[in-house]
PDB file of C-alpha atoms and ligand atoms in Angstrom:
ATOM      1  CA  MET A  29     -40.538  -9.375 -13.686  1.00 89.00           C
ATOM      2  CA  THR A  30     -38.524 -12.501 -13.129  1.00 97.00           C
ATOM      3  CA  ILE A  31     -34.868 -12.419 -14.737  1.00 98.00           C
ATOM      4  CA  LEU A  32     -32.787 -15.074 -14.694  1.00 98.00           C
ATOM      5  CA  PHE A  33     -28.744 -15.805 -14.770  1.00 98.00           C
ATOM      6  CA  ILE A  34     -27.025 -19.510 -15.698  1.00 98.00           C
ATOM      7  CA  SER A  35     -23.460 -20.297 -16.281  1.00 98.00           C
ATOM      8  CA  ASP A  36     -21.303 -23.334 -16.304  1.00 96.00           C
ATOM      9  CA  LEU A  37     -24.113 -25.965 -17.572  1.00 97.00           C
ATOM     10  CA  HIS A  38     -21.006 -27.194 -19.589  1.00 95.00           C
ATOM     11  CA  LEU A  39     -23.291 -28.763 -22.110  1.00 97.00           C
ATOM     12  CA  SER A  40     -22.286 -32.172 -23.652  1.00 93.00           C
ATOM     13  CA  PRO A  41     -23.601 -34.805 -25.277  1.00 92.00           C
ATOM     14  CA  LEU A  42     -21.517 -37.092 -22.979  1.00 90.00           C
ATOM     15  CA  ARG A  43     -23.767 -35.428 -20.255  1.00 93.00           C
ATOM     16  CA  PRO A  44     -27.904 -36.121 -20.709  1.00 96.00           C
ATOM     17  CA  ASP A  45     -28.871 -35.797 -17.489  1.00 97.00           C
ATOM     18  CA  ILE A  46     -27.861 -32.066 -17.595  1.00 97.00           C
ATOM     19  CA  THR A  47     -28.709 -31.992 -21.107  1.00 98.00           C
ATOM     20  CA  ASP A  48     -32.548 -33.049 -19.740  1.00 98.00           C
ATOM     21  CA  CYS A  49     -32.311 -30.650 -16.490  1.00 98.00           C
ATOM     22  CA  PHE A  50     -31.135 -28.126 -19.027  1.00 98.00           C
ATOM     23  CA  ILE A  51     -34.444 -28.752 -21.408  1.00 98.00           C
ATOM     24  CA  ASP A  52     -36.561 -28.900 -18.423  1.00 98.00           C
ATOM     25  CA  PHE A  53     -35.302 -25.429 -16.812  1.00 98.00           C
ATOM     26  CA  MET A  54     -35.959 -23.557 -20.664  1.00 98.00           C
ATOM     27  CA  GLN A  55     -39.137 -25.001 -21.277  1.00 98.00           C
ATOM     28  CA  ASN A  56     -40.527 -24.851 -17.548  1.00 97.00           C
ATOM     29  CA  GLU A  57     -39.030 -21.630 -16.143  1.00 97.00           C
ATOM     30  CA  ALA A  58     -36.875 -19.612 -18.892  1.00 98.00           C
ATOM     31  CA  ILE A  59     -39.759 -19.303 -20.817  1.00 98.00           C
ATOM     32  CA  HIS A  60     -41.809 -17.827 -17.920  1.00 97.00           C
ATOM     33  CA  ALA A  61     -39.213 -15.197 -17.393  1.00 98.00           C
ATOM     34  CA  GLU A  62     -38.775 -11.333 -18.969  1.00 98.00           C
ATOM     35  CA  LYS A  63     -35.033 -11.717 -19.718  1.00 98.00           C
ATOM     36  CA  LEU A  64     -31.955 -14.594 -19.743  1.00 98.00           C
ATOM     37  CA  TYR A  65     -28.538 -13.823 -19.184  1.00 98.00           C
ATOM     38  CA  VAL A  66     -26.326 -17.070 -19.481  1.00 98.00           C
ATOM     39  CA  LEU A  67     -22.939 -16.070 -18.450  1.00 98.00           C
ATOM     40  CA  GLY A  68     -20.634 -18.178 -20.162  1.00 97.00           C
ATOM     41  CA  ASP A  69     -19.506 -22.275 -20.305  1.00 95.00           C
ATOM     42  CA  LEU A  70     -22.993 -23.232 -21.322  1.00 98.00           C
ATOM     43  CA  PHE A  71     -21.309 -25.617 -23.706  1.00 96.00           C
ATOM     44  CA  GLU A  72     -18.461 -28.041 -22.399  1.00 92.00           C
ATOM     45  CA  PHE A  73     -16.797 -26.696 -25.297  1.00 88.00           C
ATOM     46  CA  TRP A  74     -17.233 -25.143 -28.759  1.00 93.00           C
ATOM     47  CA  ILE A  75     -14.778 -24.788 -31.504  1.00 90.00           C
ATOM     48  CA  GLY A  76     -17.583 -22.971 -33.707  1.00 93.00           C
ATOM     49  CA  ASP A  77     -20.642 -21.893 -34.795  1.00 95.00           C
ATOM     50  CA  ASP A  78     -20.448 -24.134 -38.066  1.00 93.00           C
ATOM     51  CA  ASP A  79     -20.364 -27.415 -36.096  1.00 93.00           C
ATOM     52  CA  ASN A  80     -23.929 -28.275 -36.599  1.00 93.00           C
ATOM     53  CA  SER A  81     -24.153 -31.478 -34.790  1.00 93.00           C
ATOM     54  CA  PRO A  82     -27.125 -33.185 -33.961  1.00 96.00           C
ATOM     55  CA  PHE A  83     -26.608 -32.099 -30.143  1.00 96.00           C
ATOM     56  CA  ASN A  84     -25.684 -28.406 -31.302  1.00 97.00           C
ATOM     57  CA  VAL A  85     -28.681 -28.153 -33.020  1.00 97.00           C
ATOM     58  CA  SER A  86     -30.526 -29.686 -30.553  1.00 98.00           C
ATOM     59  CA  ILE A  87     -29.864 -26.810 -27.870  1.00 98.00           C
ATOM     60  CA  LYS A  88     -29.993 -24.269 -30.295  1.00 98.00           C
ATOM     61  CA  ASN A  89     -33.440 -25.027 -31.379  1.00 98.00           C
ATOM     62  CA  GLU A  90     -34.466 -24.237 -27.140  1.00 98.00           C
ATOM     63  CA  PHE A  91     -32.829 -20.504 -27.142  1.00 98.00           C
ATOM     64  CA  LYS A  92     -34.956 -20.428 -30.479  1.00 98.00           C
ATOM     65  CA  ALA A  93     -37.952 -21.171 -29.623  1.00 98.00           C
ATOM     66  CA  LEU A  94     -37.620 -18.652 -26.150  1.00 98.00           C
ATOM     67  CA  THR A  95     -36.740 -15.781 -28.176  1.00 98.00           C
ATOM     68  CA  GLU A  96     -39.527 -16.374 -30.596  1.00 98.00           C
ATOM     69  CA  LYS A  97     -42.087 -16.248 -27.317  1.00 97.00           C
ATOM     70  CA  GLY A  98     -40.483 -12.978 -27.018  1.00 98.00           C
ATOM     71  CA  VAL A  99     -37.897 -13.798 -23.993  1.00 98.00           C
ATOM     72  CA  GLU A 100     -34.925 -11.940 -24.253  1.00 98.00           C
ATOM     73  CA  CYS A 101     -31.625 -14.106 -24.117  1.00 98.00           C
ATOM     74  CA  TYR A 102     -28.271 -12.997 -23.981  1.00 98.00           C
ATOM     75  CA  PHE A 103     -24.720 -14.584 -23.662  1.00 98.00           C
ATOM     76  CA  ILE A 104     -21.016 -13.744 -22.124  1.00 98.00           C
ATOM     77  CA  GLN A 105     -18.926 -16.307 -23.387  1.00 96.00           C
ATOM     78  CA  GLY A 106     -17.113 -17.946 -21.278  1.00 95.00           C
ATOM     79  CA  ASN A 107     -13.981 -19.407 -21.300  1.00 91.00           C
ATOM     80  CA  ARG A 108     -14.931 -22.810 -22.903  1.00 90.00           C
ATOM     81  CA  ASP A 109     -17.111 -21.445 -25.718  1.00 93.00           C
ATOM     82  CA  PHE A 110     -15.314 -18.287 -26.364  1.00 93.00           C
ATOM     83  CA  LEU A 111     -15.810 -19.312 -30.114  1.00 92.00           C
ATOM     84  CA  LEU A 112     -19.546 -19.027 -29.510  1.00 96.00           C
ATOM     85  CA  ASN A 113     -20.042 -16.262 -32.253  1.00 95.00           C
ATOM     86  CA  LYS A 114     -22.816 -13.767 -34.605  1.00 95.00           C
ATOM     87  CA  ARG A 115     -23.646 -16.939 -36.342  1.00 96.00           C
ATOM     88  CA  PHE A 116     -25.389 -18.852 -33.152  1.00 98.00           C
ATOM     89  CA  CYS A 117     -26.811 -15.057 -32.175  1.00 98.00           C
ATOM     90  CA  LYS A 118     -28.362 -14.814 -35.549  1.00 97.00           C
ATOM     91  CA  GLU A 119     -29.529 -18.622 -35.937  1.00 98.00           C
ATOM     92  CA  THR A 120     -31.020 -18.397 -32.146  1.00 98.00           C
ATOM     93  CA  GLY A 121     -32.075 -14.622 -31.126  1.00 98.00           C
ATOM     94  CA  VAL A 122     -29.582 -14.950 -28.499  1.00 98.00           C
ATOM     95  CA  GLU A 123     -27.491 -11.418 -27.883  1.00 98.00           C
ATOM     96  CA  LEU A 124     -23.952 -11.934 -27.496  1.00 98.00           C
ATOM     97  CA  LEU A 125     -22.808  -9.376 -24.924  1.00 98.00           C
ATOM     98  CA  ASP A 126     -19.419  -8.086 -23.815  1.00 97.00           C
ATOM     99  CA  ASP A 127     -17.031  -9.653 -21.449  1.00 95.00           C
ATOM    100  CA  HIS A 128     -17.835  -7.156 -18.978  1.00 96.00           C
ATOM    101  CA  THR A 129     -21.073  -5.873 -19.522  1.00 98.00           C
ATOM    102  CA  VAL A 130     -23.525  -3.386 -17.204  1.00 98.00           C
ATOM    103  CA  ILE A 131     -27.137  -4.190 -17.137  1.00 98.00           C
ATOM    104  CA  GLU A 132     -29.571  -1.600 -15.155  1.00 97.00           C
ATOM    105  CA  LEU A 133     -32.203  -3.226 -12.746  1.00 97.00           C
ATOM    106  CA  ASP A 134     -34.809  -1.425 -10.873  1.00 96.00           C
ATOM    107  CA  GLY A 135     -32.459   1.478 -11.067  1.00 96.00           C
ATOM    108  CA  GLU A 136     -29.041  -0.267 -10.038  1.00 97.00           C
ATOM    109  CA  LYS A 137     -26.179  -0.573 -12.351  1.00 98.00           C
ATOM    110  CA  VAL A 138     -25.439  -4.276 -12.124  1.00 98.00           C
ATOM    111  CA  LEU A 139     -21.668  -6.324 -13.874  1.00 98.00           C
ATOM    112  CA  ILE A 140     -22.602  -9.282 -14.819  1.00 98.00           C
ATOM    113  CA  MET A 141     -19.352 -11.817 -16.418  1.00 98.00           C
ATOM    114  CA  HIS A 142     -17.914 -14.702 -16.820  1.00 97.00           C
ATOM    115  CA  GLY A 143     -15.786 -14.690 -14.319  1.00 96.00           C
ATOM    116  CA  ASP A 144     -12.889 -15.637 -15.567  1.00 94.00           C
ATOM    117  CA  THR A 145     -10.898 -12.805 -15.769  1.00 94.00           C
ATOM    118  CA  LEU A 146     -11.034 -11.942 -11.979  1.00 95.00           C
ATOM    119  CA  CYS A 147      -8.690 -14.895 -11.325  1.00 92.00           C
ATOM    120  CA  ILE A 148      -5.381 -12.959 -12.329  1.00 90.00           C
ATOM    121  CA  ASP A 149      -3.419 -15.141 -10.031  1.00 87.00           C
ATOM    122  CA  ASP A 150      -3.853 -18.101 -12.030  1.00 86.00           C
ATOM    123  CA  ILE A 151      -1.320 -16.625 -14.652  1.00 87.00           C
ATOM    124  CA  LYS A 152      -0.639 -19.218 -17.257  1.00 86.00           C
ATOM    125  CA  TYR A 153      -4.502 -19.590 -17.587  1.00 87.00           C
ATOM    126  CA  GLN A 154      -4.912 -15.734 -18.333  1.00 89.00           C
ATOM    127  CA  GLU A 155      -1.479 -16.193 -20.386  1.00 89.00           C
ATOM    128  CA  PHE A 156      -3.669 -18.727 -22.551  1.00 87.00           C
ATOM    129  CA  ARG A 157      -6.939 -16.362 -22.437  1.00 90.00           C
ATOM    130  CA  ALA A 158      -4.748 -13.397 -24.281  1.00 90.00           C
ATOM    131  CA  LYS A 159      -3.213 -15.846 -26.664  1.00 88.00           C
ATOM    132  CA  VAL A 160      -6.864 -17.366 -27.835  1.00 87.00           C
ATOM    133  CA  HIS A 161      -8.726 -14.248 -27.531  1.00 88.00           C
ATOM    134  CA  LYS A 162      -6.650 -12.488 -30.358  1.00 90.00           C
ATOM    135  CA  PRO A 163      -8.775 -12.042 -33.324  1.00 89.00           C
ATOM    136  CA  TRP A 164      -6.736 -13.367 -36.227  1.00 90.00           C
ATOM    137  CA  LEU A 165      -5.808 -16.277 -34.113  1.00 87.00           C
ATOM    138  CA  GLN A 166      -9.730 -16.759 -33.563  1.00 88.00           C
ATOM    139  CA  TRP A 167     -10.364 -15.864 -37.665  1.00 88.00           C
ATOM    140  CA  VAL A 168      -7.586 -18.483 -39.032  1.00 86.00           C
ATOM    141  CA  PHE A 169      -8.777 -21.081 -36.672  1.00 85.00           C
ATOM    142  CA  ASN A 170     -11.988 -20.805 -38.213  1.00 86.00           C
ATOM    143  CA  ARG A 171     -11.064 -21.561 -41.342  1.00 89.00           C
ATOM    144  CA  ILE A 172      -9.624 -24.713 -40.293  1.00 89.00           C
ATOM    145  CA  PRO A 173     -11.943 -27.380 -41.367  1.00 89.00           C
ATOM    146  CA  LEU A 174     -14.555 -28.605 -38.711  1.00 89.00           C
ATOM    147  CA  PHE A 175     -12.811 -32.211 -38.083  1.00 87.00           C
ATOM    148  CA  ILE A 176      -9.663 -30.980 -37.476  1.00 89.00           C
ATOM    149  CA  ARG A 177     -10.248 -28.193 -35.287  1.00 88.00           C
ATOM    150  CA  GLN A 178     -12.203 -31.029 -33.329  1.00 84.00           C
ATOM    151  CA  ARG A 179      -8.571 -32.586 -32.987  1.00 86.00           C
ATOM    152  CA  ILE A 180      -6.675 -29.977 -31.793  1.00 83.00           C
ATOM    153  CA  VAL A 181      -9.481 -28.690 -29.119  1.00 77.00           C
ATOM    154  CA  LYS A 182      -9.705 -32.200 -27.523  1.00 78.00           C
ATOM    155  CA  ASN A 183      -5.712 -32.298 -27.407  1.00 82.00           C
ATOM    156  CA  VAL A 184      -6.620 -28.920 -25.390  1.00 76.00           C
ATOM    157  CA  GLN A 185      -8.738 -30.525 -23.485  1.00 73.00           C
ATOM    158  CA  ASP A 186      -7.157 -33.145 -22.049  1.00 77.00           C
ATOM    159  CA  LYS A 187      -3.963 -30.933 -21.615  1.00 75.00           C
ATOM    160  CA  ILE A 188      -6.494 -28.326 -19.550  1.00 68.00           C
ATOM    161  CA  LYS A 189      -7.658 -31.599 -17.194  1.00 70.00           C
ATOM    162  CA  GLU A 190      -3.923 -33.170 -16.410  1.00 70.00           C
ATOM    163  CA  LYS A 191      -2.785 -28.967 -15.502  1.00 66.00           C
ATOM    164  CA  LYS A 192      -5.956 -28.454 -12.985  1.00 60.00           C
ATOM    165  CA  GLN A 193      -5.048 -31.389 -10.856  1.00 56.00           C
ATOM    166  CA  THR A 194      -1.741 -30.605  -9.902  1.00 54.00           C
ATOM    167  CA  LYS A 195      -3.512 -26.713  -9.475  1.00 51.00           C
ATOM    168  CA  THR A 196      -4.418 -25.151  -6.000  1.00 51.00           C
ATOM    169  CA  LEU A 197      -8.058 -24.357  -5.227  1.00 50.00           C
ATOM    170  CA  CYS A 198      -6.951 -20.801  -3.982  1.00 50.00           C
ATOM    171  CA  ILE A 199      -5.047 -19.857  -7.196  1.00 54.00           C
ATOM    172  CA  MET A 200      -8.842 -21.109  -8.992  1.00 78.00           C
ATOM    173  CA  ASP A 201     -10.713 -18.922  -7.184  1.00 89.00           C
ATOM    174  CA  VAL A 202     -11.368 -14.897  -7.597  1.00 93.00           C
ATOM    175  CA  THR A 203      -8.600 -12.416  -6.760  1.00 93.00           C
ATOM    176  CA  GLN A 204     -10.288 -10.127  -4.205  1.00 95.00           C
ATOM    177  CA  SER A 205      -8.103  -7.166  -5.293  1.00 96.00           C
ATOM    178  CA  GLU A 206      -9.652  -7.257  -8.634  1.00 96.00           C
ATOM    179  CA  VAL A 207     -12.948  -7.622  -8.308  1.00 97.00           C
ATOM    180  CA  GLU A 208     -12.656  -4.638  -6.155  1.00 97.00           C
ATOM    181  CA  ARG A 209     -10.869  -2.519  -8.771  1.00 97.00           C
ATOM    182  CA  VAL A 210     -13.707  -3.665 -11.656  1.00 98.00           C
ATOM    183  CA  MET A 211     -16.549  -3.105  -9.470  1.00 98.00           C
ATOM    184  CA  GLN A 212     -15.121   0.480  -9.136  1.00 97.00           C
ATOM    185  CA  GLU A 213     -14.174   0.904 -12.865  1.00 97.00           C
ATOM    186  CA  GLU A 214     -17.520   0.586 -13.890  1.00 97.00           C
ATOM    187  CA  GLY A 215     -18.980   2.436 -11.165  1.00 97.00           C
ATOM    188  CA  VAL A 216     -21.311  -0.685  -9.791  1.00 98.00           C
ATOM    189  CA  GLN A 217     -21.958  -2.172  -6.388  1.00 98.00           C
ATOM    190  CA  ARG A 218     -23.133  -5.463  -7.423  1.00 98.00           C
ATOM    191  CA  LEU A 219     -21.392  -8.125  -9.479  1.00 98.00           C
ATOM    192  CA  ILE A 220     -22.493 -11.405 -11.256  1.00 98.00           C
ATOM    193  CA  HIS A 221     -20.368 -13.853 -12.088  1.00 98.00           C
ATOM    194  CA  GLY A 222     -19.786 -17.798 -12.729  1.00 97.00           C
ATOM    195  CA  HIS A 223     -16.818 -19.243 -13.432  1.00 94.00           C
ATOM    196  CA  THR A 224     -15.384 -20.589 -10.118  1.00 94.00           C
ATOM    197  CA  HIS A 225     -18.659 -23.040  -9.159  1.00 93.00           C
ATOM    198  CA  ARG A 226     -18.220 -21.523  -5.634  1.00 93.00           C
ATOM    199  CA  PRO A 227     -21.871 -20.572  -5.576  1.00 96.00           C
ATOM    200  CA  ASP A 228     -22.538 -18.160  -3.326  1.00 97.00           C
ATOM    201  CA  THR A 229     -23.434 -14.444  -2.098  1.00 98.00           C
ATOM    202  CA  HIS A 230     -20.359 -12.578  -0.522  1.00 98.00           C
ATOM    203  CA  THR A 231     -20.505  -9.022   1.127  1.00 98.00           C
ATOM    204  CA  PHE A 232     -18.124  -7.165   1.695  1.00 97.00           C
ATOM    205  CA  MET A 233     -16.791  -3.150   2.044  1.00 97.00           C
ATOM    206  CA  SER A 234     -14.821  -1.545  -0.107  1.00 95.00           C
ATOM    207  CA  ASN A 235     -14.386   2.569  -0.492  1.00 91.00           C
ATOM    208  CA  ASN A 236     -17.035   2.859   2.361  1.00 94.00           C
ATOM    209  CA  LYS A 237     -19.454   1.276  -0.078  1.00 96.00           C
ATOM    210  CA  GLU A 238     -20.938  -1.868   0.940  1.00 97.00           C
ATOM    211  CA  MET A 239     -20.397  -4.371  -2.177  1.00 98.00           C
ATOM    212  CA  THR A 240     -22.194  -7.324  -3.431  1.00 98.00           C
ATOM    213  CA  ARG A 241     -20.701 -10.694  -5.509  1.00 98.00           C
ATOM    214  CA  ILE A 242     -23.009 -12.802  -6.265  1.00 98.00           C
ATOM    215  CA  VAL A 243     -21.629 -16.229  -7.856  1.00 97.00           C
ATOM    216  CA  LEU A 244     -23.435 -18.879  -9.678  1.00 97.00           C
ATOM    217  CA  GLY A 245     -23.560 -22.211  -9.064  1.00 95.00           C
ATOM    218  CA  ASP A 246     -22.405 -25.163 -12.118  1.00 95.00           C
ATOM    219  CA  TRP A 247     -24.633 -27.774 -13.107  1.00 96.00           C
ATOM    220  CA  TYR A 248     -22.548 -30.676 -12.697  1.00 94.00           C
ATOM    221  CA  SER A 249     -24.444 -32.721 -10.307  1.00 94.00           C
ATOM    222  CA  GLN A 250     -28.006 -29.868  -9.912  1.00 96.00           C
ATOM    223  CA  GLY A 251     -28.899 -27.011 -12.093  1.00 97.00           C
ATOM    224  CA  SER A 252     -28.120 -23.269 -10.438  1.00 97.00           C
ATOM    225  CA  ILE A 253     -29.928 -20.634 -10.959  1.00 98.00           C
ATOM    226  CA  LEU A 254     -30.221 -16.900  -9.939  1.00 98.00           C
ATOM    227  CA  GLU A 255     -33.572 -15.329 -10.315  1.00 98.00           C
ATOM    228  CA  TYR A 256     -34.227 -12.005  -9.704  1.00 98.00           C
ATOM    229  CA  SER A 257     -37.785 -11.021  -8.970  1.00 97.00           C
ATOM    230  CA  ASP A 258     -39.644  -8.163  -6.752  1.00 95.00           C
ATOM    231  CA  LYS A 259     -36.194  -6.694  -5.949  1.00 96.00           C
ATOM    232  CA  ILE A 260     -34.777  -9.778  -4.414  1.00 97.00           C
ATOM    233  CA  TYR A 261     -32.008 -12.235  -4.998  1.00 98.00           C
ATOM    234  CA  SER A 262     -32.319 -16.032  -4.897  1.00 97.00           C
ATOM    235  CA  LEU A 263     -29.863 -18.242  -5.797  1.00 97.00           C
ATOM    236  CA  HIS A 264     -31.491 -22.384  -6.238  1.00 95.00           C
ATOM    237  CA  LYS A 265     -30.930 -25.675  -7.350  1.00 96.00           C
ATOM    238  CA  LYS A 266     -32.372 -27.596  -9.744  1.00 97.00           C
ATOM    239  CA  GLU A 267     -32.358 -31.294  -9.018  1.00 96.00           C
ATOM    240  CA  PHE A 268     -31.526 -33.770 -12.203  1.00 96.00           C
ATOM    241  CA  LYS A 269     -34.680 -36.052 -12.334  1.00 87.00           C
TER     242      LYS A 269
HETATM  243 MN1   MN B 310     -14.860 -21.009 -16.913  1.00 58.76          MN
END
């Protein structure tokens, strides 16, 4: 049994190298897995399930091909594709999971999430997140014509880019106390997330229990895949061709 986890691909028509690596991964690796979990930020941005650009359709086709072959695919929204929703899932056979989801792997409860909710020191971002996750606001946004949404998103993205450059690195990482709080609340000793682009495995003690936090890597300069097979987790890279 092989289960794969990926996140932070930031797929976009501007990065064919990432897209090629992703397609190769889907057709030659994921196809042999039992399950594939995508923990957010699959896309650089996603402005709504009605955006049927040729690029979006080509990515959807990869998921459809996988689920039709019997590979179960699951998706948790990231901070860049939080508008990816039911229609995408219906078209691809992917199952949308809650922001925080506990799965069971060989009897062990494992918490999976994108990871942005762990960065609570980033107060500005958390305020932004609370705003854009309001259902009524998303309802309104989804009813704005597509070309206007494209303009709004471009505007927001430019602003985020400016801000990122001035933020310190430590504020962009997870807050350890929040990690421990959430893991205790969910009753798990293992957490898998992405978002911070700091691939690593952290072990630490909390309430006299050994905890493990596995962080997935981004796909900016190579692919990054977490594989769970024969009860062993391995984080590996996939070179661009
Ligand atoms: Mn993210």
